Amino acid sequence: MFETNSEYDRGVNTFSPQGRILQVEYAMKAVKQGSTVLGIQTKQGVVLGVEKRLESPLVEPDSVKKIHQIDYHLCAATCGVVSDARTLIDKARMEAQNHTFTYTELIPVATVAQSIGDTILGFGKGEDMPSRPFGVAILIAGCDHHGPKLYNADPAGSYTEWKAKAIGSGYESAQTQLEEEYNENLTLEQAKKIVLKILKQVMEEQISSTNVEVCYVTDDENAKDRYKVMEADELNALIDSLN
């Protein structure tokens, strides 16, 4: 049966004869055009790294945010439509606050990943939700009573746990390199270097502390700051060590 665009492209809740929801597939294509995002889980914690695309030298780099703190012990990195990402991050923060208020404990990372997946499936419901699928994918990193965790949520509403994951425009090359570089005995410091090394290879522009953002969440409950975004001096030192 011939499938035309006019028949199935516009229906966000309509399956094509091939069993596909085309609008969700188009949302995934939007993610593949976004900035490259990497995540690596280690026994000591989780590292996230993001390429920041600056459309002009006049853009203030600090105003381009791809990494967001959700709670004391977890964060997320986004790829795709920025406004969609902002909606999902706000709802994840609310879910984390409600969980802590209700159960007097930090929310598990898996619960946040499930909440984001459920929200993605709720497009078209309510005034604060888009009428089309979310054009964003998210890497969720955190440390709970199960240890360090890394999850990926995509525009189809599915969420999966990973040891190392890449999303965005350079994900194919980056994922291949992650599979080559990853081992379960990596330290947090080694993971930071691997993230920057891969970003350096897949980015079109020369890597610098201006166009990348790296953060980590440590499993050390006694740490002053379990979640931390690396400062420019730290990034420059690591980037220089790659040369």
XYZ file of C-alpha atoms in Angstrom:
243
model
C 0.000 0.000 0.000
C 1.395 3.396 -0.973
C 1.921 5.707 1.955
C 1.564 9.443 1.233
C 2.650 12.291 3.448
C -0.816 13.850 3.526
C -2.374 10.675 4.923
C -0.212 9.950 7.947
C 2.298 12.745 8.513
C -0.064 15.070 10.338
C -1.691 12.633 12.741
C 0.233 12.431 16.010
C -1.969 9.559 17.216
C -2.374 7.700 13.909
C -0.440 4.597 12.942
C 0.557 4.173 9.301
C -0.129 0.824 7.583
C 3.493 -0.063 8.367
C 2.819 0.371 12.097
C 4.699 3.661 12.438
C 3.792 6.995 14.007
C 5.574 9.320 11.622
C 5.433 12.439 13.783
C 7.392 10.622 16.518
C 9.973 9.559 13.946
C 10.300 13.149 12.780
C 10.836 14.194 16.401
C 13.700 11.700 16.604
C 15.205 13.266 13.483
C 15.076 16.638 15.228
C 17.124 15.109 18.066
C 19.723 13.828 15.586
C 20.243 17.405 14.409
C 20.953 18.648 17.923
C 24.220 19.095 19.785
C 26.171 15.968 20.703
C 25.659 14.807 24.298
C 27.650 12.092 26.098
C 27.216 10.293 29.393
C 29.444 7.757 31.173
C 28.564 5.831 34.325
C 31.398 4.773 36.654
C 31.525 3.184 40.094
C 32.348 6.610 41.552
C 29.627 8.582 39.788
C 28.355 9.746 36.407
C 29.814 12.257 33.943
C 27.849 14.230 31.315
C 29.407 16.243 28.502
C 27.669 18.496 25.977
C 28.621 20.385 22.858
C 27.375 23.999 22.974
C 26.665 25.473 19.555
C 27.068 29.243 19.579
C 25.365 30.786 16.553
C 27.410 33.973 16.819
C 30.554 35.253 18.572
C 28.247 37.799 20.184
C 26.272 35.137 22.072
C 27.081 34.994 25.772
C 28.240 31.348 26.254
C 26.898 31.091 29.806
C 23.376 31.795 28.512
C 23.390 28.566 26.455
C 22.413 25.868 28.954
C 22.402 22.203 27.967
C 22.981 20.724 31.436
C 20.406 21.193 34.189
C 20.368 20.246 37.855
C 17.178 18.431 38.861
C 17.962 17.709 42.500
C 20.862 17.560 44.925
C 21.925 14.167 43.577
C 20.922 14.184 39.906
C 21.024 16.216 36.700
C 20.187 15.963 33.008
C 21.655 16.935 29.650
C 19.341 17.707 26.740
C 19.523 17.504 22.956
C 16.958 18.867 20.506
C 14.302 21.582 20.784
C 15.298 23.842 23.690
C 11.764 24.863 24.679
C 10.677 21.211 24.844
C 13.680 20.403 27.018
C 12.803 23.255 29.376
C 9.275 21.892 29.860
C 10.548 18.399 30.677
C 13.229 19.652 33.073
C 10.704 21.786 34.967
C 8.355 18.825 35.357
C 11.223 16.566 36.478
C 12.211 19.102 39.142
C 8.636 19.254 40.361
C 8.465 15.456 40.530
C 11.687 15.362 42.554
C 10.404 17.980 45.016
C 7.065 16.214 45.438
C 8.803 12.893 46.092
C 11.073 14.393 48.753
C 8.158 16.191 50.419
C 5.979 13.052 50.424
C 8.537 10.365 51.330
C 11.317 12.415 53.015
C 13.945 10.794 50.794
C 15.812 11.668 47.614
C 14.001 10.510 44.510
C 15.498 7.452 42.729
C 17.015 8.200 39.324
C 14.818 5.559 37.669
C 11.689 7.298 38.979
C 12.748 10.566 37.339
C 13.468 8.768 34.058
C 10.015 7.151 34.165
C 8.377 10.475 34.977
C 10.074 12.142 31.996
C 9.025 9.264 29.738
C 5.425 9.558 30.938
C 5.459 13.319 30.343
C 6.790 12.832 26.812
C 3.847 10.549 26.063
C 1.429 13.190 27.353
C 1.859 15.649 24.477
C -1.384 17.310 23.521
C -2.788 17.100 27.058
C -3.108 20.377 28.938
C -2.244 23.967 28.165
C 1.411 23.587 29.182
C 2.036 20.667 26.813
C 2.827 20.854 23.067
C 0.254 19.507 20.598
C 2.978 17.485 18.842
C 5.620 15.017 20.093
C 8.536 16.407 22.111
C 11.529 16.985 19.839
C 14.082 16.305 22.544
C 16.097 13.466 24.056
C 17.533 13.574 27.564
C 20.377 11.859 29.406
C 19.560 11.624 33.124
C 22.493 11.106 35.493
C 22.425 10.624 39.234
C 23.403 8.606 42.287
C 20.841 7.028 44.610
C 20.745 4.062 47.015
C 21.286 1.775 43.998
C 24.512 3.595 43.100
C 25.397 5.688 40.024
C 22.787 5.550 37.250
C 22.544 6.821 33.671
C 19.269 6.813 31.712
C 18.237 7.955 28.250
C 14.686 9.140 27.433
C 13.692 9.665 23.788
C 10.753 11.235 21.869
C 8.921 7.894 21.828
C 8.593 8.075 25.625
C 10.852 5.074 26.214
C 13.620 5.214 28.799
C 16.560 2.836 29.135
C 19.535 2.505 31.464
C 23.028 2.731 29.962
C 26.636 2.380 31.070
C 27.669 4.907 28.418
C 25.476 6.710 25.900
C 25.699 9.315 23.133
C 22.852 11.285 21.540
C 22.666 14.130 19.044
C 24.216 14.811 15.647
C 27.480 12.986 16.351
C 25.964 10.049 18.203
C 26.938 7.297 15.735
C 30.667 8.020 15.839
C 30.560 8.933 19.534
C 28.691 5.745 20.525
C 31.217 3.612 18.625
C 34.071 5.307 20.467
C 32.306 4.894 23.813
C 32.023 1.169 23.171
C 35.772 1.051 22.504
C 36.815 3.212 25.465
C 34.401 2.064 28.180
C 35.248 -0.398 30.923
C 33.597 -0.927 34.285
C 36.721 0.075 36.239
C 36.871 3.639 34.903
C 37.375 6.352 37.491
C 35.445 9.609 37.456
C 38.557 11.477 36.275
C 39.147 9.021 33.434
C 35.505 9.354 32.356
C 35.855 13.142 32.172
C 38.853 12.782 29.855
C 37.054 10.260 27.633
C 34.029 12.545 27.309
C 36.204 15.483 26.241
C 38.314 13.306 23.953
C 35.242 12.065 22.080
C 33.649 15.511 21.914
C 36.891 16.859 20.469
C 36.757 14.256 17.701
C 33.088 14.662 16.742
C 32.734 18.448 17.016
C 33.120 20.549 13.872
C 34.688 23.483 15.722
C 37.833 23.396 17.823
C 36.977 22.328 21.360
C 37.341 24.885 24.151
C 35.867 25.691 27.547
C 33.494 28.058 25.724
C 31.743 25.521 23.488
C 31.565 22.489 25.771
C 29.935 21.903 29.137
C 30.832 19.035 31.480
C 29.336 18.070 34.808
C 29.442 15.110 37.151
C 27.501 13.609 40.041
C 29.560 11.769 42.647
C 28.404 8.753 44.637
C 30.195 10.121 47.713
C 27.356 11.068 50.086
C 29.778 13.084 52.221
C 30.867 15.306 49.343
C 30.085 18.988 49.783
C 28.668 19.199 46.256
C 27.532 15.870 44.807
C 26.563 17.634 41.561
C 29.083 19.979 40.013
C 29.580 21.734 36.674
C 33.259 21.944 35.791
C 34.761 25.426 35.752
C 36.551 26.864 32.699
C 39.986 26.422 34.307
C 39.334 22.731 34.967
C 38.058 22.206 31.429
C 41.026 23.982 29.845
C 43.472 21.889 31.882
C 41.810 18.647 30.758
C 41.573 19.802 27.134
C 45.272 20.706 27.147
C 46.115 17.257 28.512
C 44.485 15.684 25.434
C 46.927 17.351 23.048
